[in-house]
Each structure stands twice: as C-alpha cells, then as structure tokens.
Amino acid sequence: MFEFFASIFGYLLAFLYNIVNNYGIAIILFTLIIKLLLLPLSIKQQRTMKKSAKLQEKMKVIQFKYKNDPEKMNQEIMSLYKTEKMSPFSGCLTAIIQMLLLLSIFYLVRCPITYMEKIASEDINKYVTQLQEEGKEVSKAYPEIDLIREYNWLKGKNPEDSNIEKLDLQMAFLGLDLSKIPQQNMADYTVYIIPILYIISSFISIRMTTAMQQQNKKKKETVIDGATGEEVDEKENEMDAVMQTNKMMSWMMPIMSISIAFVAPLGLALYWLVSNVLMIFERLILNKVIKQEDGEE
C-alpha cells in the first residue's frame, strides 16, 4: 500500500522537479501542495477539537449522573455524540493519514529513482552490481542514493544507456546535500541543521497545542448538579489525566519522526520541517477564523 502511494507522490514530485530542477525546492513545493490538499481535513479537525472541548462538560455531567449505571452512561454518551453530529473516532482518520504520509514519503525519498524516475528494478540492480564489482560501497538500505552520487561514473560505464541521465538529480539545496544520511555522516555538522530546525518547529507546534488545551480548560466551568467538592476534584483530575495523555501522544510523532530522519536522507527531514512550519501558520490562521465564527454564533 505504501509503495502505491509513494509511486503516486513520485509523479507529483518528478513533475515539480522537472520545473525547478532542484530536489529541495521540489520538496518544498510538494509539501505545500500536500498541505493544500489536506486543508479541508485540517479545518474539520480544528473545528472538531473546538467542539470536542465544549462536549467534555456535557460528558462530565452524564458520567456523574450515571456513574453507577455504566450501560446507561454509555448509551447517553453515544446519544450525545449523535445529537452533536460527532464521532468518538473522529481523530482516528487524521492519525491514519499522518501515518500513511509518514511511511509513503519515507519510501519516496528512500527510492527516488524507483518512484520519481520510474526506472525498472532490473536496471537499478544492474547499476548496483556494476558499482559493487568496481569495489565501490553500496548501502543496503539506500542503494539508489549511492547510484545518484555515482552518476558520473555510471554514465561513463554506460554511455548509451538513456536511463543513466535520470540518475542526475540535483540534491544540493542551500549548501546542504539532501542525499546525505545523518547516521552515515556524523562528522559533517551540516547534516544536523535540518533535523535541529525540525525539532525546534516540533517544540513550537507542541507548545501551541498545549496552550490551546490549557486555554480551553480555563474557559470551562464545572457544572455538575449535586456534586460534592471531592467529586468535582475527582472529575477535574480525570480531565488532567486525559490532557497529560494527549500531551504524551503529541510528543510521540515528532520523536518517531526525528528517529527516522536520523537514519534517512535529509530530503525526508526537509519535508517534515516545511510541513511543520506550514502547520504552525495553518493552526494560527484557522484558530483565529474559528474563534471569529464562534463569536458570530
């Protein structure tokens, strides 16, 4: 499945590359287009987050009212979701799409010759064999990246092979080589620039999300008829536990991403960095627009 989407994305990335003739710029434009395509989903997700925050108070009332009748409580909660036209699994779609993008684009930047240039695996294996027979080192994880680096040698070895020209991908971007893999080039400080910027952007994004959650919490007023102070504190502690869980989940994707970025070509980290920056601006704008809509209502 990931190979299928990587191939689809490969057509788009190749189209952009042929226009700008630079891998880094093509990735930036590619990221922007993906973000625009997912904008309706982002708007829906942002509105769902706002609506979910308001829904929590009603759920707390139901949980207290039917705390001794779990079956009735579940029925009332499902009825509430139905009345508010929300699904308890509304966040799952976003998580699935994020994972799909994560792995599909990893496949794409790992094998740009296969998915961008559409060179047959038989030809790729032939080039790899030629390099190995010459005593040149070829990575098992990223053989196509090594083929791109050895373009000039392979061109001399296969002067009449038209596919060779497809290996001539311009990976240089603002003084950085996007084909480099941090794990394999630890002595080169330049390989850390994009991952560090990605970490910073992830931290900013997480802080924004946490701030929005805290803001929603402060705006809420606990309305539980007949509840004692101890019971209210118990419910608030439950909400704090949920917020802590959400906070942990928000850290998991960046941590997983940076772990992969350390062992993947820098092109992948550039995609994540640009995606994060765009997401920050997207959240700021959508949050402002949705607040204005709520004010009008």
PDB file of C-alpha atoms in Angstrom, residues 37-291:
ATOM      1  CA  LEU A  37      -4.979  19.136  -0.493  1.00  0.00           C
ATOM      2  CA  LEU A  38      -5.362  18.273   3.195  1.00  0.00           C
ATOM      3  CA  LEU A  39      -6.649  21.734   4.154  1.00  0.00           C
ATOM      4  CA  PRO A  40     -10.348  20.675   4.266  1.00  0.00           C
ATOM      5  CA  LEU A  41      -9.389  17.864   6.659  1.00  0.00           C
ATOM      6  CA  SER A  42      -7.347  20.294   8.798  1.00  0.00           C
ATOM      7  CA  ILE A  43     -10.279  22.711   9.005  1.00  0.00           C
ATOM      8  CA  LYS A  44     -12.584  19.866  10.026  1.00  0.00           C
ATOM      9  CA  GLN A  45     -10.067  18.646  12.617  1.00  0.00           C
ATOM     10  CA  GLN A  46      -9.661  22.131  14.122  1.00  0.00           C
ATOM     11  CA  ARG A  47     -13.435  22.565  14.374  1.00  0.00           C
ATOM     12  CA  THR A  48     -13.763  19.097  15.882  1.00  0.00           C
ATOM     13  CA  MET A  49     -11.178  19.969  18.541  1.00  0.00           C
ATOM     14  CA  LYS A  50     -13.141  23.099  19.475  1.00  0.00           C
ATOM     15  CA  LYS A  51     -16.436  21.219  19.501  1.00  0.00           C
ATOM     16  CA  SER A  52     -14.937  18.351  21.483  1.00  0.00           C
ATOM     17  CA  ALA A  53     -13.749  20.752  24.171  1.00  0.00           C
ATOM     18  CA  LYS A  54     -17.325  22.009  24.605  1.00  0.00           C
ATOM     19  CA  LEU A  55     -18.631  18.442  24.559  1.00  0.00           C
ATOM     20  CA  GLN A  56     -16.474  17.416  27.516  1.00  0.00           C
ATOM     21  CA  GLU A  57     -18.607  19.373  30.003  1.00  0.00           C
ATOM     22  CA  LYS A  58     -21.788  17.611  28.890  1.00  0.00           C
ATOM     23  CA  MET A  59     -19.998  14.272  29.083  1.00  0.00           C
ATOM     24  CA  LYS A  60     -18.864  15.009  32.636  1.00  0.00           C
ATOM     25  CA  VAL A  61     -22.490  15.630  33.635  1.00  0.00           C
ATOM     26  CA  ILE A  62     -23.538  12.301  32.089  1.00  0.00           C
ATOM     27  CA  GLN A  63     -20.621  10.462  33.727  1.00  0.00           C
ATOM     28  CA  PHE A  64     -21.558  11.794  37.144  1.00  0.00           C
ATOM     29  CA  LYS A  65     -25.293  11.277  36.711  1.00  0.00           C
ATOM     30  CA  TYR A  66     -24.958   7.634  35.621  1.00  0.00           C
ATOM     31  CA  LYS A  67     -21.745   6.711  37.433  1.00  0.00           C
ATOM     32  CA  ASN A  68     -23.476   3.673  38.958  1.00  0.00           C
ATOM     33  CA  ASP A  69     -25.025   2.561  35.662  1.00  0.00           C
ATOM     34  CA  PRO A  70     -22.214   2.098  33.077  1.00  0.00           C
ATOM     35  CA  GLU A  71     -24.573   0.744  30.411  1.00  0.00           C
ATOM     36  CA  LYS A  72     -26.911   3.741  30.634  1.00  0.00           C
ATOM     37  CA  MET A  73     -23.924   6.093  30.746  1.00  0.00           C
ATOM     38  CA  ASN A  74     -22.537   4.654  27.507  1.00  0.00           C
ATOM     39  CA  GLN A  75     -25.952   4.942  25.848  1.00  0.00           C
ATOM     40  CA  GLU A  76     -26.267   8.593  26.864  1.00  0.00           C
ATOM     41  CA  ILE A  77     -22.738   9.390  25.692  1.00  0.00           C
ATOM     42  CA  MET A  78     -23.351   7.788  22.293  1.00  0.00           C
ATOM     43  CA  SER A  79     -26.648   9.664  22.071  1.00  0.00           C
ATOM     44  CA  LEU A  80     -24.772  12.896  22.838  1.00  0.00           C
ATOM     45  CA  TYR A  81     -22.288  12.222  20.043  1.00  0.00           C
ATOM     46  CA  LYS A  82     -25.171  11.546  17.676  1.00  0.00           C
ATOM     47  CA  THR A  83     -27.021  14.720  18.700  1.00  0.00           C
ATOM     48  CA  GLU A  84     -23.871  16.829  18.272  1.00  0.00           C
ATOM     49  CA  LYS A  85     -23.090  15.032  14.986  1.00  0.00           C
ATOM     50  CA  MET A  86     -19.678  13.900  16.181  1.00  0.00           C
ATOM     51  CA  SER A  87     -17.896  10.578  16.169  1.00  0.00           C
ATOM     52  CA  PRO A  88     -15.804   9.286  19.092  1.00  0.00           C
ATOM     53  CA  PHE A  89     -13.352   8.065  16.461  1.00  0.00           C
ATOM     54  CA  SER A  90     -13.097  11.397  14.605  1.00  0.00           C
ATOM     55  CA  GLY A  91      -9.414  11.746  15.498  1.00  0.00           C
ATOM     56  CA  CYS A  92      -8.528   8.328  14.071  1.00  0.00           C
ATOM     57  CA  LEU A  93      -8.756   9.444  10.433  1.00  0.00           C
ATOM     58  CA  THR A  94      -6.177  12.185  10.964  1.00  0.00           C
ATOM     59  CA  ALA A  95      -3.804   9.755  12.711  1.00  0.00           C
ATOM     60  CA  ILE A  96      -4.178   7.223   9.882  1.00  0.00           C
ATOM     61  CA  ILE A  97      -3.479   9.862   7.214  1.00  0.00           C
ATOM     62  CA  GLN A  98      -0.419  11.107   9.116  1.00  0.00           C
ATOM     63  CA  MET A  99       0.977   7.575   9.344  1.00  0.00           C
ATOM     64  CA  LEU A 100       0.201   6.955   5.677  1.00  0.00           C
ATOM     65  CA  LEU A 101       2.059  10.129   4.663  1.00  0.00           C
ATOM     66  CA  LEU A 102       4.939   9.368   7.022  1.00  0.00           C
ATOM     67  CA  LEU A 103       5.685   5.951   5.543  1.00  0.00           C
ATOM     68  CA  SER A 104       4.775   6.709   1.916  1.00  0.00           C
ATOM     69  CA  ILE A 105       7.071   9.728   1.723  1.00  0.00           C
ATOM     70  CA  PHE A 106       9.804   7.757   3.513  1.00  0.00           C
ATOM     71  CA  TYR A 107       9.556   5.197   0.713  1.00  0.00           C
ATOM     72  CA  LEU A 108       9.657   8.025  -1.830  1.00  0.00           C
ATOM     73  CA  VAL A 109      12.833   9.727  -0.570  1.00  0.00           C
ATOM     74  CA  ARG A 110      14.480   6.353   0.094  1.00  0.00           C
ATOM     75  CA  CYS A 111      13.982   5.253  -3.522  1.00  0.00           C
ATOM     76  CA  PRO A 112      13.707   8.397  -5.691  1.00  0.00           C
ATOM     77  CA  ILE A 113      14.899   6.553  -8.804  1.00  0.00           C
ATOM     78  CA  THR A 114      12.115   3.987  -8.491  1.00  0.00           C
ATOM     79  CA  TYR A 115       9.248   6.301  -7.573  1.00  0.00           C
ATOM     80  CA  MET A 116      10.289   9.577  -9.222  1.00  0.00           C
ATOM     81  CA  GLU A 117      12.157   8.463 -12.313  1.00  0.00           C
ATOM     82  CA  LYS A 118      10.317   5.125 -12.722  1.00  0.00           C
ATOM     83  CA  ILE A 119      13.473   3.188 -13.613  1.00  0.00           C
ATOM     84  CA  ALA A 120      12.877  -0.582 -13.635  1.00  0.00           C
ATOM     85  CA  SER A 121      14.281  -2.612 -10.746  1.00  0.00           C
ATOM     86  CA  GLU A 122      16.292  -4.726 -13.213  1.00  0.00           C
ATOM     87  CA  ASP A 123      18.232  -1.670 -14.368  1.00  0.00           C
ATOM     88  CA  ILE A 124      18.742  -0.458 -10.810  1.00  0.00           C
ATOM     89  CA  ASN A 125      20.112  -3.868  -9.802  1.00  0.00           C
ATOM     90  CA  LYS A 126      22.429  -3.774 -12.835  1.00  0.00           C
ATOM     91  CA  TYR A 127      23.877  -0.403 -11.763  1.00  0.00           C
ATOM     92  CA  VAL A 128      24.291  -1.606  -8.179  1.00  0.00           C
ATOM     93  CA  THR A 129      26.133  -4.706  -9.400  1.00  0.00           C
ATOM     94  CA  GLN A 130      28.451  -2.565 -11.529  1.00  0.00           C
ATOM     95  CA  LEU A 131      29.361  -0.427  -8.520  1.00  0.00           C
ATOM     96  CA  GLN A 132      29.943  -3.469  -6.326  1.00  0.00           C
ATOM     97  CA  GLU A 133      32.132  -5.131  -8.954  1.00  0.00           C
ATOM     98  CA  GLU A 134      34.207  -1.943  -9.083  1.00  0.00           C
ATOM     99  CA  GLY A 135      34.682  -2.205  -5.320  1.00  0.00           C
ATOM    100  CA  LYS A 136      32.529   0.802  -4.524  1.00  0.00           C
ATOM    101  CA  GLU A 137      30.460   0.676  -1.353  1.00  0.00           C
ATOM    102  CA  VAL A 138      26.695   0.493  -1.829  1.00  0.00           C
ATOM    103  CA  SER A 139      24.320   0.902   1.097  1.00  0.00           C
ATOM    104  CA  LYS A 140      21.859  -1.944   1.582  1.00  0.00           C
ATOM    105  CA  ALA A 141      19.252   0.437   2.971  1.00  0.00           C
ATOM    106  CA  TYR A 142      19.674   3.239   0.394  1.00  0.00           C
ATOM    107  CA  PRO A 143      21.283   1.826  -2.763  1.00  0.00           C
ATOM    108  CA  GLU A 144      19.527   4.367  -5.013  1.00  0.00           C
ATOM    109  CA  ILE A 145      21.089   7.273  -3.118  1.00  0.00           C
ATOM    110  CA  ASP A 146      24.525   5.787  -3.863  1.00  0.00           C
ATOM    111  CA  LEU A 147      23.589   5.446  -7.538  1.00  0.00           C
ATOM    112  CA  ILE A 148      22.758   9.160  -7.650  1.00  0.00           C
ATOM    113  CA  ARG A 149      26.119  10.001  -6.056  1.00  0.00           C
ATOM    114  CA  GLU A 150      27.956   7.800  -8.577  1.00  0.00           C
ATOM    115  CA  TYR A 151      26.107   9.236 -11.576  1.00  0.00           C
ATOM    116  CA  ASN A 152      29.257  10.410 -13.393  1.00  0.00           C
ATOM    117  CA  TRP A 153      30.993   7.037 -13.040  1.00  0.00           C
ATOM    118  CA  LEU A 154      27.888   5.113 -14.142  1.00  0.00           C
ATOM    119  CA  LYS A 155      27.466   7.437 -17.123  1.00  0.00           C
ATOM    120  CA  GLY A 156      30.994   6.594 -18.262  1.00  0.00           C
ATOM    121  CA  LYS A 157      30.318   2.918 -17.726  1.00  0.00           C
ATOM    122  CA  ASN A 158      27.004   3.004 -19.643  1.00  0.00           C
ATOM    123  CA  PRO A 159      27.400   5.734 -22.299  1.00  0.00           C
ATOM    124  CA  GLU A 160      24.477   4.535 -24.446  1.00  0.00           C
ATOM    125  CA  ASP A 161      22.029   3.899 -21.615  1.00  0.00           C
ATOM    126  CA  SER A 162      19.342   6.600 -21.710  1.00  0.00           C
ATOM    127  CA  ASN A 163      18.209   5.773 -18.166  1.00  0.00           C
ATOM    128  CA  ILE A 164      21.519   6.970 -16.746  1.00  0.00           C
ATOM    129  CA  GLU A 165      20.530  10.607 -17.258  1.00  0.00           C
ATOM    130  CA  LYS A 166      17.663  10.048 -14.829  1.00  0.00           C
ATOM    131  CA  LEU A 167      20.220   9.489 -12.063  1.00  0.00           C
ATOM    132  CA  ASP A 168      21.394  13.085 -12.380  1.00  0.00           C
ATOM    133  CA  LEU A 169      19.205  14.518  -9.604  1.00  0.00           C
ATOM    134  CA  GLN A 170      20.301  17.881  -8.171  1.00  0.00           C
ATOM    135  CA  MET A 171      20.360  17.158  -4.443  1.00  0.00           C
ATOM    136  CA  ALA A 172      22.216  20.328  -3.384  1.00  0.00           C
ATOM    137  CA  PHE A 173      19.996  22.807  -1.539  1.00  0.00           C
ATOM    138  CA  LEU A 174      21.250  25.981   0.203  1.00  0.00           C
ATOM    139  CA  GLY A 175      24.656  24.441   0.678  1.00  0.00           C
ATOM    140  CA  LEU A 176      23.228  21.170   2.010  1.00  0.00           C
ATOM    141  CA  ASP A 177      23.323  17.768   0.339  1.00  0.00           C
ATOM    142  CA  LEU A 178      19.827  16.303   0.718  1.00  0.00           C
ATOM    143  CA  SER A 179      21.082  12.852  -0.228  1.00  0.00           C
ATOM    144  CA  LYS A 180      23.214  12.640   2.928  1.00  0.00           C
ATOM    145  CA  ILE A 181      22.133  10.456   5.827  1.00  0.00           C
ATOM    146  CA  PRO A 182      22.999  11.836   9.308  1.00  0.00           C
ATOM    147  CA  GLN A 183      23.847   8.405  10.713  1.00  0.00           C
ATOM    148  CA  GLN A 184      26.407   7.864   7.952  1.00  0.00           C
ATOM    149  CA  ASN A 185      27.867  11.391   8.093  1.00  0.00           C
ATOM    150  CA  MET A 186      28.089  12.168  11.803  1.00  0.00           C
ATOM    151  CA  ALA A 187      31.329  14.142  11.391  1.00  0.00           C
ATOM    152  CA  ASP A 188      29.600  16.558   8.991  1.00  0.00           C
ATOM    153  CA  TYR A 189      27.838  19.242  11.058  1.00  0.00           C
ATOM    154  CA  THR A 190      25.653  20.270   8.097  1.00  0.00           C
ATOM    155  CA  VAL A 191      23.594  17.071   8.364  1.00  0.00           C
ATOM    156  CA  TYR A 192      22.230  18.253  11.723  1.00  0.00           C
ATOM    157  CA  ILE A 193      20.899  21.622  10.531  1.00  0.00           C
ATOM    158  CA  ILE A 194      17.572  20.442   9.097  1.00  0.00           C
ATOM    159  CA  PRO A 195      16.842  17.888  11.882  1.00  0.00           C
ATOM    160  CA  ILE A 196      17.553  20.535  14.555  1.00  0.00           C
ATOM    161  CA  LEU A 197      15.247  23.027  12.828  1.00  0.00           C
ATOM    162  CA  TYR A 198      12.637  20.274  12.662  1.00  0.00           C
ATOM    163  CA  ILE A 199      12.968  19.660  16.422  1.00  0.00           C
ATOM    164  CA  ILE A 200      12.547  23.392  17.104  1.00  0.00           C
ATOM    165  CA  SER A 201       9.458  23.601  14.878  1.00  0.00           C
ATOM    166  CA  SER A 202       8.018  20.495  16.583  1.00  0.00           C
ATOM    167  CA  PHE A 203       8.547  22.074  20.001  1.00  0.00           C
ATOM    168  CA  ILE A 204       6.752  25.241  18.871  1.00  0.00           C
ATOM    169  CA  SER A 205       3.869  23.182  17.461  1.00  0.00           C
ATOM    170  CA  ILE A 206       3.516  21.160  20.672  1.00  0.00           C
ATOM    171  CA  ARG A 207       3.617  24.318  22.790  1.00  0.00           C
ATOM    172  CA  MET A 208       0.852  25.801  20.655  1.00  0.00           C
ATOM    173  CA  THR A 209      -1.304  22.693  21.071  1.00  0.00           C
ATOM    174  CA  THR A 210      -0.705  22.612  24.831  1.00  0.00           C
ATOM    175  CA  ALA A 211      -1.525  26.317  25.138  1.00  0.00           C
ATOM    176  CA  MET A 212      -4.803  25.800  23.251  1.00  0.00           C
ATOM    177  CA  GLN A 213      -5.732  22.906  25.552  1.00  0.00           C
ATOM    178  CA  GLN A 214      -4.935  24.964  28.661  1.00  0.00           C
ATOM    179  CA  GLN A 215      -6.989  27.849  27.295  1.00  0.00           C
ATOM    180  CA  ASN A 216      -9.965  25.557  26.735  1.00  0.00           C
ATOM    181  CA  LYS A 217      -9.581  24.173  30.242  1.00  0.00           C
ATOM    182  CA  LYS A 218      -9.601  27.640  31.817  1.00  0.00           C
ATOM    183  CA  LYS A 219     -12.743  28.600  29.900  1.00  0.00           C
ATOM    184  CA  LYS A 220     -14.647  25.566  31.139  1.00  0.00           C
ATOM    185  CA  GLU A 221     -16.845  25.745  34.233  1.00  0.00           C
ATOM    186  CA  THR A 222     -17.728  22.565  36.004  1.00  0.00           C
ATOM    187  CA  VAL A 223     -21.497  22.172  36.016  1.00  0.00           C
ATOM    188  CA  ILE A 224     -22.419  19.005  37.877  1.00  0.00           C
ATOM    189  CA  ASP A 225     -25.625  19.298  39.832  1.00  0.00           C
ATOM    190  CA  GLY A 226     -25.384  17.841  43.300  1.00  0.00           C
ATOM    191  CA  ALA A 227     -21.681  17.012  43.123  1.00  0.00           C
ATOM    192  CA  THR A 228     -19.573  17.409  46.226  1.00  0.00           C
ATOM    193  CA  GLY A 229     -16.207  19.218  46.156  1.00  0.00           C
ATOM    194  CA  GLU A 230     -14.446  15.877  46.362  1.00  0.00           C
ATOM    195  CA  GLU A 231     -16.373  14.537  43.352  1.00  0.00           C
ATOM    196  CA  VAL A 232     -15.634  17.695  41.339  1.00  0.00           C
ATOM    197  CA  ASP A 233     -11.930  17.362  42.152  1.00  0.00           C
ATOM    198  CA  GLU A 234     -12.088  13.744  41.039  1.00  0.00           C
ATOM    199  CA  LYS A 235     -13.587  14.737  37.676  1.00  0.00           C
ATOM    200  CA  GLU A 236     -11.017  17.502  37.216  1.00  0.00           C
ATOM    201  CA  ASN A 237      -8.232  15.028  37.976  1.00  0.00           C
ATOM    202  CA  GLU A 238      -9.658  12.742  35.299  1.00  0.00           C
ATOM    203  CA  MET A 239      -9.583  15.621  32.784  1.00  0.00           C
ATOM    204  CA  ASP A 240      -5.985  16.411  33.781  1.00  0.00           C
ATOM    205  CA  ALA A 241      -5.083  12.768  33.146  1.00  0.00           C
ATOM    206  CA  VAL A 242      -6.654  12.979  29.671  1.00  0.00           C
ATOM    207  CA  MET A 243      -4.712  16.166  28.930  1.00  0.00           C
ATOM    208  CA  GLN A 244      -1.476  14.501  30.064  1.00  0.00           C
ATOM    209  CA  THR A 245      -2.214  11.544  27.774  1.00  0.00           C
ATOM    210  CA  ASN A 246      -2.869  13.894  24.839  1.00  0.00           C
ATOM    211  CA  LYS A 247       0.371  15.706  25.615  1.00  0.00           C
ATOM    212  CA  MET A 248       2.299  12.428  25.541  1.00  0.00           C
ATOM    213  CA  MET A 249       0.664  11.482  22.232  1.00  0.00           C
ATOM    214  CA  SER A 250       1.595  14.864  20.743  1.00  0.00           C
ATOM    215  CA  TRP A 251       5.257  14.143  21.520  1.00  0.00           C
ATOM    216  CA  MET A 252       5.237  10.633  20.043  1.00  0.00           C
ATOM    217  CA  MET A 253       5.023  11.616  16.352  1.00  0.00           C
ATOM    218  CA  PRO A 254       7.922  14.141  16.458  1.00  0.00           C
ATOM    219  CA  ILE A 255      10.104  11.716  18.436  1.00  0.00           C
ATOM    220  CA  MET A 256       9.364   8.907  15.978  1.00  0.00           C
ATOM    221  CA  SER A 257       9.915  11.250  13.035  1.00  0.00           C
ATOM    222  CA  ILE A 258      13.275  12.541  14.234  1.00  0.00           C
ATOM    223  CA  SER A 259      14.389   8.955  14.915  1.00  0.00           C
ATOM    224  CA  ILE A 260      13.596   8.064  11.298  1.00  0.00           C
ATOM    225  CA  ALA A 261      15.110  11.319   9.996  1.00  0.00           C
ATOM    226  CA  PHE A 262      18.429  10.415  11.643  1.00  0.00           C
ATOM    227  CA  VAL A 263      18.712   7.250   9.530  1.00  0.00           C
ATOM    228  CA  ALA A 264      17.050   8.609   6.351  1.00  0.00           C
ATOM    229  CA  PRO A 265      18.215  11.022   3.620  1.00  0.00           C
ATOM    230  CA  LEU A 266      17.889  14.702   4.560  1.00  0.00           C
ATOM    231  CA  GLY A 267      15.173  15.156   1.950  1.00  0.00           C
ATOM    232  CA  LEU A 268      12.736  13.465   4.343  1.00  0.00           C
ATOM    233  CA  ALA A 269      13.664  15.792   7.234  1.00  0.00           C
ATOM    234  CA  LEU A 270      13.220  18.780   4.899  1.00  0.00           C
ATOM    235  CA  TYR A 271       9.692  17.605   4.072  1.00  0.00           C
ATOM    236  CA  TRP A 272       8.836  17.292   7.779  1.00  0.00           C
ATOM    237  CA  LEU A 273      10.390  20.681   8.582  1.00  0.00           C
ATOM    238  CA  VAL A 274       8.429  22.516   5.866  1.00  0.00           C
ATOM    239  CA  SER A 275       5.276  20.601   6.823  1.00  0.00           C
ATOM    240  CA  ASN A 276       5.683  21.669  10.455  1.00  0.00           C
ATOM    241  CA  VAL A 277       6.220  25.330   9.579  1.00  0.00           C
ATOM    242  CA  LEU A 278       3.146  25.327   7.338  1.00  0.00           C
ATOM    243  CA  MET A 279       1.126  23.587  10.053  1.00  0.00           C
ATOM    244  CA  ILE A 280       2.057  26.266  12.611  1.00  0.00           C
ATOM    245  CA  PHE A 281       0.800  29.059  10.342  1.00  0.00           C
ATOM    246  CA  GLU A 282      -2.237  26.971   9.425  1.00  0.00           C
ATOM    247  CA  ARG A 283      -3.197  26.498  13.083  1.00  0.00           C
ATOM    248  CA  LEU A 284      -2.764  30.187  13.872  1.00  0.00           C
ATOM    249  CA  ILE A 285      -4.970  31.242  10.953  1.00  0.00           C
ATOM    250  CA  LEU A 286      -7.636  28.548  11.445  1.00  0.00           C
ATOM    251  CA  ASN A 287      -7.792  29.167  15.188  1.00  0.00           C
ATOM    252  CA  LYS A 288      -8.408  32.868  14.558  1.00  0.00           C
ATOM    253  CA  VAL A 289     -11.059  32.167  11.891  1.00  0.00           C
ATOM    254  CA  ILE A 290     -12.885  29.592  14.043  1.00  0.00           C
ATOM    255  CA  LYS A 291     -12.838  31.959  17.029  1.00  0.00           C
TER     256      LYS A 291
END
